[in-house]
Short mmCIF file of C-alpha atoms in Angstrom, two decimals:
data_model
loop_
_atom_site.label_atom_id
_atom_site.label_comp_id
_atom_site.label_asym_id
_atom_site.label_seq_id
_atom_site.Cartn_x
_atom_site.Cartn_y
_atom_site.Cartn_z
CA ILE A 80 -26.04 5.50 -10.50
CA ILE A 81 -24.16 3.65 -7.77
CA ASN A 82 -22.84 0.19 -8.39
CA VAL A 83 -23.68 0.14 -12.00
CA PRO A 84 -21.51 -1.39 -13.56
CA LYS A 85 -20.39 -3.10 -10.37
CA ARG A 86 -17.62 -1.68 -8.55
CA SER A 87 -17.46 -3.62 -5.29
CA ILE A 88 -19.57 -0.69 -3.46
CA GLY A 89 -22.14 -2.21 -1.09
CA GLU A 90 -24.49 -1.13 1.60
CA THR A 91 -21.82 -0.64 4.30
CA THR A 92 -19.88 1.72 1.83
CA ILE A 93 -22.79 3.74 1.09
CA LYS A 94 -23.81 4.09 4.63
CA SER A 95 -20.44 5.12 5.49
CA ILE A 96 -20.44 7.92 2.69
CA TYR A 97 -23.79 8.99 3.90
CA GLU A 98 -22.64 9.31 7.46
CA PHE A 99 -19.47 11.14 6.49
CA ALA A 100 -21.29 13.45 4.23
CA LYS A 101 -24.03 14.32 6.83
CA LYS A 102 -21.38 15.01 9.55
CA GLY A 103 -19.29 17.44 7.30
CA GLY A 104 -22.36 19.10 5.67
CA TYR A 105 -21.58 17.68 2.28
CA SER A 106 -23.88 16.48 -0.44
CA LEU A 107 -23.83 12.58 -0.93
CA GLU A 108 -21.83 13.29 -4.25
CA GLU A 109 -19.46 15.46 -2.41
CA GLY A 110 -18.94 13.04 0.37
CA SER A 111 -18.17 10.28 -2.10
CA LYS A 112 -15.44 12.24 -3.59
CA LYS A 113 -13.95 13.51 -0.15
CA MET A 114 -10.70 11.99 0.76
CA ILE A 115 -9.53 11.23 4.26
CA GLU A 116 -7.41 14.10 5.61
CA LEU A 117 -5.64 12.06 8.21
CA ASN A 118 -2.78 9.56 8.57
CA LEU A 119 -3.56 6.00 7.95
CA ILE A 120 -2.10 3.62 10.59
CA GLY A 121 -3.30 0.06 10.05
CA PHE A 122 -7.04 0.34 9.78
CA SER A 123 -7.14 3.52 12.02
CA THR A 124 -6.84 7.18 11.15
CA SER A 125 -4.94 9.72 13.24
CA GLY A 126 -4.27 13.41 13.03
CA ARG A 127 -2.37 14.66 16.00
CA GLY A 128 0.12 16.80 14.07
CA ASP A 129 -0.02 20.72 14.20
CA THR A 130 1.45 21.30 10.81
CA PHE A 131 -0.38 20.73 7.59
CA THR A 132 0.22 20.14 3.84
CA THR A 133 -2.07 21.48 1.36
CA GLY A 134 -2.07 20.34 -2.27
CA MET A 135 -1.28 22.84 -5.14
CA ASN A 136 -1.70 22.67 -8.85
CA PRO A 137 1.90 23.40 -10.14
CA ALA A 138 0.47 24.44 -13.61
CA THR A 139 -1.86 27.09 -12.16
CA GLY A 140 -0.66 27.78 -8.57
CA GLU A 141 -4.20 27.10 -7.45
CA ALA A 142 -4.58 25.80 -3.96
CA LEU A 143 -6.35 22.33 -3.67
CA SER A 144 -8.95 21.26 -1.19
CA GLY A 145 -7.69 19.40 1.83
CA GLN A 146 -5.48 19.96 4.95
CA PHE A 147 -3.24 16.97 5.65
CA PRO A 148 -1.63 16.79 8.96
CA GLY A 149 2.11 15.91 9.42
CA ALA A 150 2.68 12.84 11.40
CA THR A 151 4.02 13.20 14.99
CA ILE A 152 6.88 11.23 16.43
CA ASP A 153 4.28 9.30 18.37
CA GLU A 154 2.13 8.49 15.24
CA VAL A 155 5.36 7.41 13.49
CA ASN A 156 6.34 5.02 16.34
CA GLN A 157 2.80 3.77 16.28
CA ALA A 158 2.88 2.98 12.54
CA VAL A 159 6.34 1.23 13.10
CA THR A 160 4.93 -0.80 15.89
CA SER A 161 1.88 -1.83 13.95
CA ALA A 162 4.02 -2.81 11.03
CA GLN A 163 6.37 -4.90 13.30
CA ASP A 164 3.32 -6.75 14.80
CA ALA A 165 1.88 -7.44 11.35
CA ALA A 166 5.07 -8.70 10.00
CA VAL A 167 4.87 -11.97 11.81
CA VAL A 168 1.37 -12.62 10.67
CA TYR A 169 1.57 -11.29 7.11
CA GLY A 170 4.95 -12.80 6.50
CA LYS A 171 3.49 -16.27 7.07
CA MET A 172 0.53 -15.75 4.79
CA PRO A 173 0.24 -18.12 1.94
CA GLY A 174 1.35 -16.69 -1.53
CA LYS A 175 -2.16 -16.99 -2.98
CA GLU A 176 -3.70 -15.06 -0.20
CA LYS A 177 -1.06 -12.27 -0.54
CA ALA A 178 -1.97 -12.38 -4.33
CA GLU A 179 -5.63 -11.84 -3.54
CA PHE A 180 -4.53 -8.82 -1.55
CA LEU A 181 -2.48 -7.28 -4.39
CA ASN A 182 -5.30 -7.96 -7.01
CA ALA A 183 -7.74 -6.32 -4.66
CA ILE A 184 -5.66 -3.24 -4.38
CA ALA A 185 -5.46 -3.01 -8.17
CA GLU A 186 -9.26 -3.26 -8.36
CA GLU A 187 -9.89 -0.63 -5.61
CA ILE A 188 -7.49 1.73 -7.34
CA GLU A 189 -9.64 1.25 -10.57
CA ASN A 190 -12.84 1.79 -8.59
CA LEU A 191 -11.67 5.25 -7.75
CA GLY A 192 -12.33 6.03 -11.51
CA ASP A 193 -12.35 9.68 -12.60
CA THR A 194 -12.02 11.12 -9.13
CA LEU A 195 -8.61 9.85 -8.69
CA VAL A 196 -7.46 10.95 -12.20
CA GLU A 197 -8.92 14.28 -11.73
CA ARG A 198 -7.09 14.89 -8.23
CA CYS A 199 -3.74 13.48 -9.68
CA CYS A 200 -3.86 15.77 -12.73
CA ALA A 201 -4.66 18.74 -10.42
CA GLU A 202 -1.75 17.99 -7.92
CA SER A 203 0.84 16.95 -10.55
CA GLY A 204 -0.02 19.27 -13.36
CA LEU A 205 0.32 16.31 -15.84
CA PRO A 206 -2.21 15.66 -18.50
CA GLU A 207 -5.08 13.15 -18.25
CA ALA A 208 -3.70 10.73 -20.73
CA ARG A 209 -0.34 10.50 -18.89
CA ILE A 210 -2.01 9.91 -15.41
CA ILE A 211 -4.43 7.30 -17.00
CA GLY A 212 -1.40 5.55 -18.49
CA GLU A 213 0.42 5.73 -15.01
CA ARG A 214 -2.62 4.26 -13.24
CA GLY A 215 -2.54 1.39 -15.79
CA ARG A 216 1.20 0.89 -14.92
CA THR A 217 0.50 0.94 -11.14
CA THR A 218 -2.32 -1.73 -11.24
CA GLY A 219 -0.19 -3.70 -13.82
CA GLN A 220 2.77 -3.87 -11.50
CA LEU A 221 0.32 -4.99 -8.59
CA ARG A 222 -1.09 -7.77 -10.80
CA MET A 223 2.34 -8.84 -12.17
CA PHE A 224 3.48 -9.40 -8.57
CA ALA A 225 0.30 -11.15 -7.73
CA ASP A 226 0.78 -13.60 -10.51
CA LEU A 227 4.39 -14.21 -9.59
CA ILE A 228 3.64 -15.05 -5.87
CA SER A 229 0.63 -17.20 -6.80
CA GLU A 230 3.09 -19.46 -8.90
CA GLY A 231 5.47 -19.95 -6.15
CA SER A 232 8.87 -20.47 -7.83
CA TRP A 233 10.00 -16.91 -6.60
CA LEU A 234 10.69 -18.69 -3.04
CA GLU A 235 13.69 -20.42 -4.66
CA ALA A 236 13.17 -23.21 -2.25
CA THR A 237 15.96 -25.99 -2.53
CA ILE A 238 16.51 -29.23 -0.57
CA ASP A 239 20.06 -30.73 -0.53
CA THR A 240 19.64 -33.97 1.04
CA ALA A 241 22.23 -35.40 3.63
CA GLN A 242 24.79 -38.02 2.74
CA LYS A 243 25.92 -39.51 6.04
CA ASP A 244 28.44 -41.88 4.46
CA ARG A 245 30.17 -39.30 2.47
CA ALA A 246 33.94 -39.17 2.85
CA PRO A 247 36.00 -37.60 4.46
CA VAL A 248 33.03 -35.98 6.27
CA PRO A 249 29.33 -36.58 6.07
CA LYS A 250 27.31 -34.18 4.30
CA PRO A 251 24.49 -32.36 6.30
CA ASP A 252 20.86 -31.76 5.14
CA LEU A 253 20.60 -28.42 3.66
CA ARG A 254 17.43 -26.53 3.04
CA ARG A 255 17.00 -23.02 1.92
CA MET A 256 14.18 -20.48 0.70
CA LEU A 257 13.61 -16.91 0.57
CA VAL A 258 11.79 -15.41 3.53
CA PRO A 259 10.35 -11.88 4.37
CA MET A 260 12.93 -9.23 5.66
CA GLY A 261 10.47 -7.38 7.93
CA PRO A 262 8.72 -3.85 7.67
CA VAL A 263 9.89 -1.72 4.84
CA VAL A 264 9.59 1.96 4.72
CA VAL A 265 8.87 3.47 1.27
CA PHE A 266 9.43 7.27 0.54
CA ALA A 267 7.09 8.23 -2.36
CA ALA A 268 8.65 10.06 -5.59
CA SER A 269 7.41 13.38 -6.58
CA ASN A 270 7.33 12.95 -10.29
CA PHE A 271 5.27 9.69 -10.42
CA PRO A 272 2.34 10.25 -8.17
CA LEU A 273 0.97 6.72 -8.70
CA ALA A 274 3.60 4.38 -10.15
CA PHE A 275 6.34 5.12 -7.56
CA SER A 276 4.18 6.36 -4.78
CA THR A 277 1.81 4.82 -2.09
CA ALA A 278 0.87 1.70 -4.13
CA GLY A 279 3.77 1.93 -6.58
CA GLY A 280 6.16 -0.77 -7.54
CA ASP A 281 8.38 -0.56 -4.36
CA THR A 282 5.17 -0.97 -2.19
CA ALA A 283 3.98 -3.91 -4.39
CA SER A 284 7.27 -5.77 -4.39
CA ALA A 285 7.51 -5.46 -0.62
CA LEU A 286 4.01 -6.62 -0.06
CA ALA A 287 4.38 -9.42 -2.56
CA GLY A 288 7.47 -10.42 -0.44
CA GLY A 289 5.44 -10.65 2.76
CA ASN A 290 6.81 -7.42 4.19
CA PRO A 291 4.38 -4.84 5.79
CA VAL A 292 4.95 -1.24 4.33
CA ILE A 293 5.07 2.22 6.00
CA VAL A 294 4.80 4.88 3.11
CA LYS A 295 6.01 8.49 3.59
CA ALA A 296 3.65 10.16 1.05
CA HIS A 297 5.16 13.13 -0.97
CA GLY A 298 3.96 16.56 -0.10
CA ALA A 299 3.27 17.27 -3.85
CA HIS A 300 0.37 14.91 -4.05
CA PRO A 301 -1.35 14.41 -0.64
CA GLY A 302 -4.86 14.03 -1.92
CA THR A 303 -3.74 11.34 -4.43
CA SER A 304 -1.80 9.58 -1.71
CA ALA A 305 -4.71 9.59 0.68
CA MET A 306 -7.12 8.12 -2.07
CA ILE A 307 -4.66 5.37 -2.72
CA GLY A 308 -4.13 4.65 1.07
CA GLU A 309 -7.85 4.17 1.44
CA ALA A 310 -7.96 1.90 -1.54
CA ILE A 311 -5.29 -0.29 0.20
CA VAL A 312 -7.25 -0.50 3.37
CA LYS A 313 -10.48 -1.36 1.59
CA ALA A 314 -8.49 -4.18 -0.29
CA ALA A 315 -7.19 -5.37 3.14
CA LYS A 316 -10.52 -5.40 4.66
CA ARG A 317 -12.23 -7.49 1.76
CA THR A 318 -9.37 -10.17 1.60
CA LYS A 319 -7.73 -12.51 3.96
CA ALA A 320 -4.95 -9.85 4.57
CA VAL A 321 -7.03 -8.89 7.62
CA LYS A 322 -5.70 -10.99 10.36
CA ALA A 323 -5.30 -10.31 14.10
CA ALA A 324 -1.83 -9.18 14.88
CA GLU A 325 -0.94 -9.39 18.53
CA PRO A 326 1.84 -7.30 20.18
CA ILE A 327 4.97 -9.25 20.14
CA ALA A 328 7.95 -9.46 22.51
CA ASN A 329 10.87 -9.22 20.13
CA PRO A 330 9.60 -7.26 17.13
CA LEU A 331 11.39 -7.44 13.69
CA PRO A 332 13.34 -4.11 13.13
CA ILE A 333 12.70 -1.87 10.04
CA ALA A 334 14.50 -4.07 7.24
CA ALA A 335 14.86 -1.68 4.52
CA VAL A 336 14.20 1.81 3.38
CA VAL A 337 13.37 2.66 -0.27
CA LEU A 338 14.51 6.27 -1.44
CA PRO A 339 13.69 7.60 -4.99
CA THR A 340 16.54 9.33 -6.65
CA ALA A 341 16.91 11.05 -10.13
CA SER A 342 17.75 7.90 -11.87
CA SER A 343 16.26 5.03 -9.84
CA ALA A 344 15.16 3.85 -6.38
CA SER A 345 17.78 3.24 -3.84
CA VAL A 346 17.32 0.64 -1.31
CA VAL A 347 19.10 0.96 2.00
CA PHE A 348 19.04 -2.39 4.02
CA LEU A 349 19.16 -1.98 7.81
#
């Protein structure tokens, strides 16, 4: 039974699933569970690479469904350009609108239901209880950052007014606040397929700060990453995070790269 209970699945989504299933020769149920096996760049998909990653169950050695093409240099450059263009628009978006986006991502992840849990368990070899807990941690992180940016004090805005008659020299008017850095690249971790991956804490914090994100999915869980990527795109489309981003003359460079390490994530500021 579709949309009972309500899970934000409407006629447009049902039509898309039907057309996708018909084209691929799947049943409607199979089509609803089939993940996109392409790179997601903005709201478009691309698969120009000639090398592929296939998921594998590390507990059984079983090869899993899906052939995921590696990104070409052109596709990587396209992703960077899209992020640079988006940075100007997304960085200026009010905190409440970014919060709506983060909350929508959490909802879309939950809407994936058992399909996500099953794929994540298969790719990681981890038990269902662990994955369900990690999913809760992932959505909790998103909602935590959403609450933070809705409140506003995180900007640390200060105004230090001028004192023109101060001796021996006048005091200038000083104003300060935190601003977005620019596009952030996140390398997903292998041992946390959800909480430190496509929509994990690194991605959530970057998006909360007004920074577009480019994610390098980990090869150990390509199907899980594809599902989460689709959830993010759906969340962007249903919120005010969808805004026209025109090409800009002086694009912001990649501002930071987040690399998972054995103990914690390392952030390299560029």
